Amino acid sequence: MLANHWRPVLLRMPLRALHTRFGPLAQEAVTGAAVAAAPAQPKLTKEQLRRRELRKMIRSKMLAKRPASQDKVYLSVPEAMRILRAVEVGQPTSQQTITLTTMVVSEKGVPPLHGDVVLPTPLKPVRIAAFSADPELLKRLQEEVELEIVGGAELIDQLKSGEVPVQFDKAFATPDIAPQLNSKLGALLGRRGLLPNIKKGTVGPDLLAMIRSKVGAMPFRQRAANLAFGIAKCHFSDRQVLGNLIAAREAFQLAIQNQKSKKRSILGRSTLSSTHGPGIVIDLA
Amino acid sequence: MTKSRVVKQLKNLNKVVYTTKLPQIVIDRTKYEAMKLTFQRQNTNGHMGARKFWHDYLPTLQYYNPDFRIELLRIFNSKKNVDVPCILEMLDTQGQAVETIDMKGKQSAEIMQELLKTIDHTQVPKDQIVELGNKD
């Protein structure tokens, strides 16, 4: 039997459709009431999904607020470092990096956390390059800070031709030379994330102030629900590791404060892990 | 799911600090400054035991001797045409080898037993042996 609400549809259909064995009409004719009830199902699932999401969020918020010491694999930082150093025994020094991973609990639509962290003990020394058309300015700058490479238009050409290899981790430039950098070295430096630009705060008239604020600063960004980056090396002392962790915590808190959203993210469980080792929960709060 | 992940993790951590019993020793530091292992990167020619010894026993040994230096020299021999030594040396403060153990063709447990027989050491006291996950 056809349900009553199908009647107007039926009347509007060309006659051929009635004889078909396929399509909604044919199914309606065969299964009757069971199919008529079917359209209500997706609505329910959506509701269920929403509730499930909500429950999940409440649970993860609760877990994030729980003190780290209640976790089964929680250890204090010196103890965790002792295990990680033991696990990394015999591995090449370059591979013995300790990584900090912090879970972030945030509602849908909240922008990801990002910021800069200045580690008191950086993992490797930062090599700086400075570009300017004014040689005197560079000379004065070199007296103030240690620079790997400095120069103007000549240096740009040398870098482009490959005469001078790209051996620096940060580059700064004055506005007078920035367009030249963009056009000639855009592909070379841009790919490595070294190209100075105003948005990053690496192009400006006062090179010294920019270098002071940016060098040693390591950018971090939330990926999925995690903040993760290398925080130390295995050969660092416990004091150095703790110093870096404190700096990271302050940077995270600043990133949360700067978040442009009504509902701010919460930091969850933090783990220390090494390249070949296990992850150990530590107390970062 | 959560439970199994924690159990697995604790098992991994306890393998380093608790369940591997043989290397729970304190090495006599007045005699030995460092340990140096030399073996091949490839498993052939009886070098597998040395590699396993490194993976199975050295983390625990390092954990209970945090300041003891352990060096590894793993030599590439992909064509398998060079006779690479497979030895464990105990170095004194001058950097001279005091004891040498040949690890070639031996299993990791055999190497560990031989090390225990050769070097001067004391067992870690029972109250200093750490076991993780026994909070409640």
Short mmCIF file of N, CA, C and O in Angstrom, two decimals, chain A residues 23-143:
data_model
loop_
_atom_site.label_atom_id
_atom_site.label_comp_id
_atom_site.label_asym_id
_atom_site.label_seq_id
_atom_site.Cartn_x
_atom_site.Cartn_y
_atom_site.Cartn_z
N GLY A 23 13.74 3.04 -8.30
CA GLY A 23 13.41 4.38 -7.83
C GLY A 23 12.57 4.36 -6.59
O GLY A 23 12.14 3.30 -6.13
N PRO A 24 12.33 5.51 -6.01
CA PRO A 24 11.62 5.61 -4.73
C PRO A 24 10.21 5.06 -4.81
O PRO A 24 9.73 4.43 -3.86
N LEU A 25 9.58 5.23 -5.95
CA LEU A 25 8.19 4.78 -6.05
C LEU A 25 8.09 3.27 -5.95
O LEU A 25 7.27 2.72 -5.22
N ALA A 26 8.94 2.60 -6.71
CA ALA A 26 8.91 1.15 -6.71
C ALA A 26 9.21 0.60 -5.32
O ALA A 26 8.57 -0.32 -4.83
N GLN A 27 10.21 1.19 -4.68
CA GLN A 27 10.57 0.73 -3.33
C GLN A 27 9.43 0.95 -2.36
O GLN A 27 9.10 0.09 -1.56
N GLU A 28 8.80 2.09 -2.54
CA GLU A 28 7.67 2.42 -1.67
C GLU A 28 6.59 1.37 -1.81
O GLU A 28 6.03 0.89 -0.83
N ALA A 29 6.36 0.98 -3.07
CA ALA A 29 5.31 0.01 -3.32
C ALA A 29 5.63 -1.32 -2.68
O ALA A 29 4.75 -2.01 -2.18
N VAL A 30 6.90 -1.71 -2.66
CA VAL A 30 7.26 -3.04 -2.15
C VAL A 30 7.31 -3.05 -0.63
O VAL A 30 6.70 -3.88 0.03
N THR A 31 8.10 -2.09 -0.04
CA THR A 31 8.35 -2.19 1.40
C THR A 31 7.35 -1.41 2.26
O THR A 31 7.31 -1.59 3.46
N GLY A 32 6.63 -0.54 1.64
CA GLY A 32 5.56 0.13 2.37
C GLY A 32 6.04 1.00 3.50
O GLY A 32 6.94 1.81 3.34
N ALA A 33 5.49 0.77 4.68
CA ALA A 33 5.66 1.66 5.82
C ALA A 33 7.10 1.74 6.32
O ALA A 33 7.52 2.77 6.82
N ALA A 34 7.84 0.63 6.17
CA ALA A 34 9.20 0.59 6.70
C ALA A 34 10.07 1.68 6.07
O ALA A 34 10.83 2.35 6.75
N VAL A 35 9.93 1.86 4.76
CA VAL A 35 10.74 2.86 4.06
C VAL A 35 10.23 4.25 4.42
O VAL A 35 11.00 5.18 4.53
N ALA A 36 8.93 4.38 4.62
CA ALA A 36 8.38 5.69 4.94
C ALA A 36 8.98 6.24 6.23
O ALA A 36 9.17 7.43 6.38
N ALA A 37 9.34 5.34 7.14
CA ALA A 37 9.91 5.78 8.42
C ALA A 37 11.39 6.11 8.29
O ALA A 37 11.94 6.77 9.14
N ALA A 38 12.02 5.62 7.21
CA ALA A 38 13.47 5.74 7.08
C ALA A 38 14.00 7.17 7.09
O ALA A 38 15.01 7.43 7.73
N PRO A 39 13.35 8.16 6.41
CA PRO A 39 13.95 9.51 6.37
C PRO A 39 14.17 10.13 7.74
O PRO A 39 14.99 11.03 7.88
N ALA A 40 13.50 9.67 8.77
CA ALA A 40 13.66 10.25 10.10
C ALA A 40 15.01 9.87 10.73
O ALA A 40 15.48 10.56 11.61
N GLN A 41 15.61 8.77 10.22
CA GLN A 41 16.81 8.23 10.87
C GLN A 41 18.04 9.16 10.86
O GLN A 41 18.63 9.36 11.90
N PRO A 42 18.37 9.78 9.70
CA PRO A 42 19.56 10.63 9.69
C PRO A 42 19.48 11.77 10.71
O PRO A 42 20.48 12.13 11.31
N LYS A 43 18.28 12.30 10.90
CA LYS A 43 18.10 13.38 11.86
C LYS A 43 18.53 12.94 13.26
O LYS A 43 19.26 13.63 13.96
N LEU A 44 18.11 11.77 13.61
CA LEU A 44 18.44 11.22 14.93
C LEU A 44 19.94 11.04 15.08
O LEU A 44 20.53 11.38 16.10
N THR A 45 20.56 10.52 14.04
CA THR A 45 21.99 10.26 14.09
C THR A 45 22.77 11.56 14.30
O THR A 45 23.73 11.60 15.04
N LYS A 46 22.30 12.60 13.62
CA LYS A 46 22.95 13.89 13.76
C LYS A 46 22.92 14.34 15.22
O LYS A 46 23.91 14.79 15.78
N GLU A 47 21.76 14.17 15.80
CA GLU A 47 21.58 14.55 17.20
C GLU A 47 22.50 13.73 18.10
O GLU A 47 23.19 14.24 18.98
N GLN A 48 22.50 12.43 17.78
CA GLN A 48 23.37 11.53 18.55
C GLN A 48 24.82 11.94 18.42
O GLN A 48 25.58 11.99 19.39
N LEU A 49 25.21 12.25 17.18
CA LEU A 49 26.59 12.66 16.93
C LEU A 49 26.93 13.91 17.72
O LEU A 49 28.00 14.01 18.32
N ARG A 50 25.98 14.86 17.72
CA ARG A 50 26.22 16.12 18.43
C ARG A 50 26.42 15.86 19.92
O ARG A 50 27.32 16.39 20.55
N ARG A 51 25.56 14.99 20.43
CA ARG A 51 25.67 14.66 21.86
C ARG A 51 26.98 13.94 22.16
O ARG A 51 27.62 14.18 23.17
N ARG A 52 27.33 13.05 21.22
CA ARG A 52 28.58 12.31 21.43
C ARG A 52 29.76 13.27 21.47
O ARG A 52 30.66 13.17 22.30
N GLU A 53 29.75 14.22 20.51
CA GLU A 53 30.80 15.24 20.47
C GLU A 53 30.87 16.00 21.78
O GLU A 53 31.95 16.24 22.33
N LEU A 54 29.69 16.36 22.28
CA LEU A 54 29.60 17.13 23.51
C LEU A 54 30.19 16.35 24.68
O LEU A 54 30.97 16.87 25.48
N ARG A 55 29.78 15.06 24.74
CA ARG A 55 30.28 14.20 25.84
C ARG A 55 31.80 14.08 25.76
O ARG A 55 32.51 14.15 26.75
N LYS A 56 32.28 13.92 24.50
CA LYS A 56 33.72 13.78 24.28
C LYS A 56 34.45 15.03 24.77
O LYS A 56 35.48 14.95 25.43
N MET A 57 33.88 16.18 24.43
CA MET A 57 34.50 17.46 24.81
C MET A 57 34.55 17.60 26.32
O MET A 57 35.57 17.99 26.89
N ILE A 58 33.42 17.26 26.97
CA ILE A 58 33.36 17.38 28.44
C ILE A 58 34.41 16.47 29.06
O ILE A 58 35.13 16.85 29.98
N ARG A 59 34.51 15.25 28.50
CA ARG A 59 35.45 14.28 29.06
C ARG A 59 36.90 14.76 28.87
O ARG A 59 37.70 14.72 29.79
N SER A 60 37.19 15.24 27.65
CA SER A 60 38.58 15.66 27.41
C SER A 60 38.93 16.89 28.24
O SER A 60 40.07 17.04 28.67
N LYS A 61 37.95 17.77 28.47
CA LYS A 61 38.20 18.93 29.33
C LYS A 61 38.49 18.49 30.75
O LYS A 61 39.39 19.01 31.42
N MET A 62 37.70 17.50 31.19
CA MET A 62 37.89 16.99 32.55
C MET A 62 39.28 16.36 32.70
O MET A 62 39.99 16.59 33.68
N LEU A 63 39.66 15.57 31.67
CA LEU A 63 40.97 14.91 31.72
C LEU A 63 42.09 15.94 31.69
O LEU A 63 43.11 15.78 32.35
N ALA A 64 41.87 17.02 30.91
CA ALA A 64 42.92 18.04 30.80
C ALA A 64 43.13 18.77 32.12
O ALA A 64 44.24 19.17 32.44
N LYS A 65 42.04 18.91 32.88
CA LYS A 65 42.16 19.65 34.13
C LYS A 65 42.70 18.79 35.27
O LYS A 65 43.06 19.29 36.33
N ARG A 66 42.72 17.46 35.05
CA ARG A 66 43.21 16.55 36.09
C ARG A 66 44.71 16.77 36.30
O ARG A 66 45.43 16.94 35.32
N PRO A 67 45.19 16.77 37.55
CA PRO A 67 46.63 16.96 37.74
C PRO A 67 47.44 15.82 37.10
O PRO A 67 47.01 14.66 37.12
N ALA A 68 48.60 16.20 36.54
CA ALA A 68 49.41 15.22 35.81
C ALA A 68 49.88 14.08 36.71
O ALA A 68 50.08 12.96 36.26
N SER A 69 50.04 14.38 38.00
CA SER A 69 50.57 13.36 38.91
C SER A 69 49.61 12.18 39.06
O SER A 69 50.00 11.12 39.55
N GLN A 70 48.35 12.34 38.63
CA GLN A 70 47.42 11.21 38.72
C GLN A 70 47.57 10.25 37.56
O GLN A 70 47.00 9.17 37.54
N ASP A 71 48.35 10.64 36.55
CA ASP A 71 48.51 9.79 35.39
C ASP A 71 49.38 8.58 35.73
O ASP A 71 50.31 8.69 36.54
N LYS A 72 49.09 7.44 35.10
CA LYS A 72 49.82 6.20 35.43
C LYS A 72 51.28 6.27 34.99
O LYS A 72 52.14 5.66 35.59
N VAL A 73 51.54 6.98 33.88
CA VAL A 73 52.92 7.03 33.40
C VAL A 73 53.56 8.39 33.72
O VAL A 73 54.43 8.85 33.01
N TYR A 74 53.11 8.99 34.82
CA TYR A 74 53.69 10.29 35.22
C TYR A 74 55.02 10.08 35.94
O TYR A 74 55.17 9.21 36.78
N LEU A 75 55.99 10.91 35.60
CA LEU A 75 57.28 10.95 36.32
C LEU A 75 57.72 12.40 36.43
O LEU A 75 57.33 13.24 35.60
N SER A 76 58.55 12.70 37.43
CA SER A 76 59.10 14.04 37.51
C SER A 76 60.11 14.21 36.37
O SER A 76 60.60 13.22 35.82
N VAL A 77 60.41 15.46 36.03
CA VAL A 77 61.27 15.71 34.86
C VAL A 77 62.66 15.05 35.00
O VAL A 77 63.10 14.38 34.06
N PRO A 78 63.36 15.18 36.15
CA PRO A 78 64.67 14.51 36.23
C PRO A 78 64.60 12.99 36.07
O PRO A 78 65.44 12.40 35.40
N GLU A 79 63.55 12.39 36.65
CA GLU A 79 63.41 10.93 36.50
C GLU A 79 63.13 10.56 35.06
O GLU A 79 63.68 9.58 34.53
N ALA A 80 62.25 11.34 34.41
CA ALA A 80 61.92 11.08 33.01
C ALA A 80 63.16 11.22 32.14
O ALA A 80 63.42 10.37 31.28
N MET A 81 63.96 12.24 32.43
CA MET A 81 65.18 12.46 31.65
C MET A 81 66.17 11.31 31.85
O MET A 81 66.86 10.92 30.91
N ARG A 82 66.21 10.77 33.06
CA ARG A 82 67.14 9.67 33.32
C ARG A 82 66.76 8.45 32.47
O ARG A 82 67.65 7.79 31.90
N ILE A 83 65.47 8.17 32.37
CA ILE A 83 65.03 7.04 31.54
C ILE A 83 65.30 7.32 30.07
O ILE A 83 65.82 6.46 29.34
N LEU A 84 64.96 8.52 29.63
CA LEU A 84 65.14 8.84 28.20
C LEU A 84 66.62 8.79 27.80
O LEU A 84 66.97 8.30 26.74
N ARG A 85 67.48 9.27 28.70
CA ARG A 85 68.93 9.22 28.41
C ARG A 85 69.38 7.76 28.32
O ARG A 85 70.21 7.42 27.48
N ALA A 86 68.84 6.92 29.20
CA ALA A 86 69.22 5.50 29.19
C ALA A 86 68.75 4.83 27.90
O ALA A 86 69.48 4.03 27.31
N VAL A 87 67.54 5.17 27.45
CA VAL A 87 67.01 4.54 26.24
C VAL A 87 67.82 4.94 25.01
O VAL A 87 68.03 4.16 24.10
N GLU A 88 68.32 6.18 25.02
CA GLU A 88 69.04 6.70 23.84
C GLU A 88 70.51 6.27 23.84
O GLU A 88 71.28 6.78 23.03
N VAL A 89 70.90 5.36 24.73
CA VAL A 89 72.31 4.97 24.83
C VAL A 89 72.83 4.45 23.48
O VAL A 89 72.17 3.67 22.81
N GLY A 90 73.99 4.97 23.10
CA GLY A 90 74.62 4.48 21.88
C GLY A 90 74.08 5.06 20.59
O GLY A 90 74.61 4.79 19.53
N GLN A 91 73.04 5.87 20.66
CA GLN A 91 72.51 6.48 19.43
C GLN A 91 73.37 7.70 19.08
O GLN A 91 73.94 8.32 19.97
N PRO A 92 73.43 8.05 17.81
CA PRO A 92 74.19 9.24 17.43
C PRO A 92 73.64 10.49 18.14
O PRO A 92 72.43 10.61 18.31
N THR A 93 74.54 11.40 18.53
CA THR A 93 74.13 12.58 19.29
C THR A 93 73.10 13.42 18.54
O THR A 93 72.21 14.01 19.14
N SER A 94 73.25 13.46 17.21
CA SER A 94 72.33 14.29 16.43
C SER A 94 70.89 13.78 16.54
O SER A 94 69.94 14.53 16.31
N GLN A 95 70.73 12.50 16.86
CA GLN A 95 69.37 11.94 16.92
C GLN A 95 68.78 11.98 18.33
O GLN A 95 67.65 11.55 18.52
N GLN A 96 69.58 12.44 19.30
CA GLN A 96 69.08 12.36 20.67
C GLN A 96 68.31 13.61 21.06
O GLN A 96 68.68 14.32 21.97
N THR A 97 67.21 13.87 20.38
CA THR A 97 66.42 15.06 20.68
C THR A 97 65.24 14.69 21.58
O THR A 97 64.59 13.67 21.37
N ILE A 98 65.01 15.54 22.58
CA ILE A 98 63.87 15.35 23.47
C ILE A 98 62.73 16.24 22.95
O ILE A 98 62.95 17.43 22.70
N THR A 99 61.57 15.66 22.79
CA THR A 99 60.43 16.41 22.26
C THR A 99 59.37 16.60 23.33
O THR A 99 59.07 15.67 24.09
N LEU A 100 58.82 17.80 23.37
CA LEU A 100 57.70 18.07 24.28
C LEU A 100 56.41 18.07 23.45
O LEU A 100 56.33 18.74 22.43
N THR A 101 55.45 17.28 23.88
CA THR A 101 54.15 17.24 23.20
C THR A 101 53.07 17.60 24.20
O THR A 101 52.96 16.95 25.24
N THR A 102 52.30 18.62 23.91
CA THR A 102 51.22 19.02 24.81
C THR A 102 49.89 18.95 24.06
O THR A 102 49.77 19.47 22.96
N MET A 103 48.93 18.28 24.68
CA MET A 103 47.60 18.17 24.08
C MET A 103 46.87 19.50 24.27
O MET A 103 47.01 20.14 25.31
N VAL A 104 46.11 19.89 23.27
CA VAL A 104 45.31 21.11 23.38
C VAL A 104 43.85 20.73 23.23
O VAL A 104 43.48 20.02 22.30
N VAL A 105 43.04 21.15 24.18
CA VAL A 105 41.60 20.89 24.10
C VAL A 105 40.94 22.20 23.68
O VAL A 105 41.01 23.19 24.41
N SER A 106 40.34 22.19 22.50
CA SER A 106 39.67 23.42 22.07
C SER A 106 38.36 23.07 21.38
O SER A 106 38.22 22.00 20.79
N GLU A 107 37.42 24.00 21.46
CA GLU A 107 36.11 23.81 20.83
C GLU A 107 36.26 23.98 19.33
O GLU A 107 37.27 24.49 18.84
N LYS A 108 35.20 23.57 18.61
CA LYS A 108 35.23 23.69 17.15
C LYS A 108 35.33 25.15 16.73
O LYS A 108 34.69 26.00 17.34
N GLY A 109 36.13 25.41 15.72
CA GLY A 109 36.18 26.76 15.18
C GLY A 109 37.14 27.69 15.90
O GLY A 109 37.32 28.82 15.47
N VAL A 110 37.75 27.22 16.98
CA VAL A 110 38.73 28.05 17.68
C VAL A 110 40.04 28.01 16.90
O VAL A 110 40.50 26.92 16.54
N PRO A 111 40.63 29.17 16.60
CA PRO A 111 41.87 29.15 15.81
C PRO A 111 42.99 28.42 16.55
O PRO A 111 43.08 28.49 17.77
N PRO A 112 43.88 27.71 15.79
CA PRO A 112 44.96 26.95 16.44
C PRO A 112 45.94 27.86 17.17
O PRO A 112 46.18 28.99 16.74
N LEU A 113 46.51 27.34 18.24
CA LEU A 113 47.49 28.11 19.02
C LEU A 113 48.78 28.25 18.22
O LEU A 113 49.20 27.32 17.54
N HIS A 114 49.40 29.40 18.31
CA HIS A 114 50.71 29.57 17.69
C HIS A 114 51.46 30.69 18.41
O HIS A 114 50.84 31.49 19.11
N GLY A 115 52.75 30.68 18.25
CA GLY A 115 53.54 31.72 18.92
C GLY A 115 55.02 31.43 18.77
O GLY A 115 55.43 30.59 17.97
N ASP A 116 55.81 32.14 19.54
CA ASP A 116 57.26 31.94 19.54
C ASP A 116 57.71 31.59 20.93
O ASP A 116 57.19 32.11 21.91
N VAL A 117 58.69 30.68 21.00
CA VAL A 117 59.26 30.37 22.30
C VAL A 117 60.77 30.64 22.25
O VAL A 117 61.44 30.28 21.28
N VAL A 118 61.25 31.36 23.26
CA VAL A 118 62.69 31.64 23.34
C VAL A 118 63.28 30.69 24.37
O VAL A 118 63.03 30.82 25.57
N LEU A 119 64.04 29.70 23.90
CA LEU A 119 64.62 28.72 24.81
C LEU A 119 65.91 29.27 25.42
O LEU A 119 66.77 29.76 24.67
N PRO A 120 66.07 29.21 26.75
CA PRO A 120 67.32 29.68 27.37
C PRO A 120 68.53 28.90 26.84
O PRO A 120 69.60 29.46 26.67
N THR A 121 68.35 27.61 26.61
CA THR A 121 69.42 26.80 26.00
C THR A 121 68.90 26.29 24.66
O THR A 121 68.18 25.31 24.60
N PRO A 122 69.26 26.96 23.55
CA PRO A 122 68.76 26.49 22.26
C PRO A 122 69.38 25.15 21.86
O PRO A 122 70.48 24.81 22.31
N LEU A 123 68.67 24.40 21.02
CA LEU A 123 69.15 23.08 20.61
C LEU A 123 70.41 23.20 19.75
O LEU A 123 71.29 22.37 19.80
N LYS A 124 70.44 24.22 18.92
CA LYS A 124 71.69 24.47 18.17
C LYS A 124 71.83 25.97 18.00
O LYS A 124 70.85 26.70 17.94
N PRO A 125 73.09 26.47 17.88
CA PRO A 125 73.29 27.91 17.75
C PRO A 125 72.64 28.44 16.47
O PRO A 125 72.65 27.77 15.43
N VAL A 126 72.05 29.64 16.57
CA VAL A 126 71.35 30.21 15.42
C VAL A 126 72.30 31.05 14.61
O VAL A 126 73.01 31.91 15.14
N ARG A 127 72.33 30.80 13.30
CA ARG A 127 73.18 31.59 12.42
C ARG A 127 72.33 32.65 11.73
O ARG A 127 71.29 32.34 11.18
N ILE A 128 72.79 33.89 11.80
CA ILE A 128 71.96 35.00 11.33
C ILE A 128 72.55 35.61 10.07
O ILE A 128 73.77 35.78 9.96
N ALA A 129 71.68 35.98 9.14
CA ALA A 129 72.10 36.74 7.96
C ALA A 129 71.38 38.09 7.99
O ALA A 129 70.23 38.16 8.40
N ALA A 130 72.09 39.15 7.59
CA ALA A 130 71.46 40.48 7.54
C ALA A 130 71.69 41.08 6.17
O ALA A 130 72.82 41.05 5.63
N PHE A 131 70.62 41.61 5.59
CA PHE A 131 70.72 42.24 4.26
C PHE A 131 70.37 43.71 4.39
O PHE A 131 69.37 44.08 5.01
N SER A 132 71.22 44.55 3.79
CA SER A 132 70.91 45.98 3.76
C SER A 132 71.72 46.64 2.65
O SER A 132 72.82 46.19 2.30
N ALA A 133 71.17 47.70 2.09
CA ALA A 133 71.89 48.43 1.05
C ALA A 133 72.87 49.41 1.68
O ALA A 133 73.70 49.99 0.99
N ASP A 134 72.77 49.58 2.98
CA ASP A 134 73.63 50.55 3.67
C ASP A 134 74.76 49.82 4.40
O ASP A 134 74.55 49.22 5.45
N PRO A 135 76.00 49.84 3.85
CA PRO A 135 77.10 49.09 4.46
C PRO A 135 77.45 49.57 5.87
O PRO A 135 77.86 48.76 6.71
N GLU A 136 77.28 50.88 6.10
CA GLU A 136 77.63 51.41 7.42
C GLU A 136 76.75 50.86 8.52
O GLU A 136 77.20 50.53 9.61
N LEU A 137 75.48 50.76 8.17
CA LEU A 137 74.51 50.20 9.12
C LEU A 137 74.89 48.77 9.50
O LEU A 137 74.88 48.38 10.67
N LEU A 138 75.32 48.00 8.49
CA LEU A 138 75.70 46.60 8.73
C LEU A 138 76.94 46.53 9.61
O LEU A 138 77.06 45.66 10.48
N LYS A 139 77.87 47.46 9.35
CA LYS A 139 79.10 47.48 10.12
C LYS A 139 78.81 47.72 11.60
O LYS A 139 79.35 47.05 12.49
N ARG A 140 77.91 48.69 11.83
CA ARG A 140 77.54 49.01 13.21
C ARG A 140 76.85 47.80 13.86
O ARG A 140 77.07 47.48 15.02
N LEU A 141 76.03 47.14 13.05
CA LEU A 141 75.28 45.97 13.54
C LEU A 141 76.21 44.84 13.94
O LEU A 141 76.03 44.18 14.97
N GLN A 142 77.25 44.64 13.13
CA GLN A 142 78.19 43.55 13.39
C GLN A 142 78.93 43.73 14.71
O GLN A 142 79.34 42.76 15.33
N GLU A 143 79.08 44.99 15.10
CA GLU A 143 79.74 45.25 16.38
C GLU A 143 78.85 44.84 17.55
O GLU A 143 79.33 44.47 18.61
#
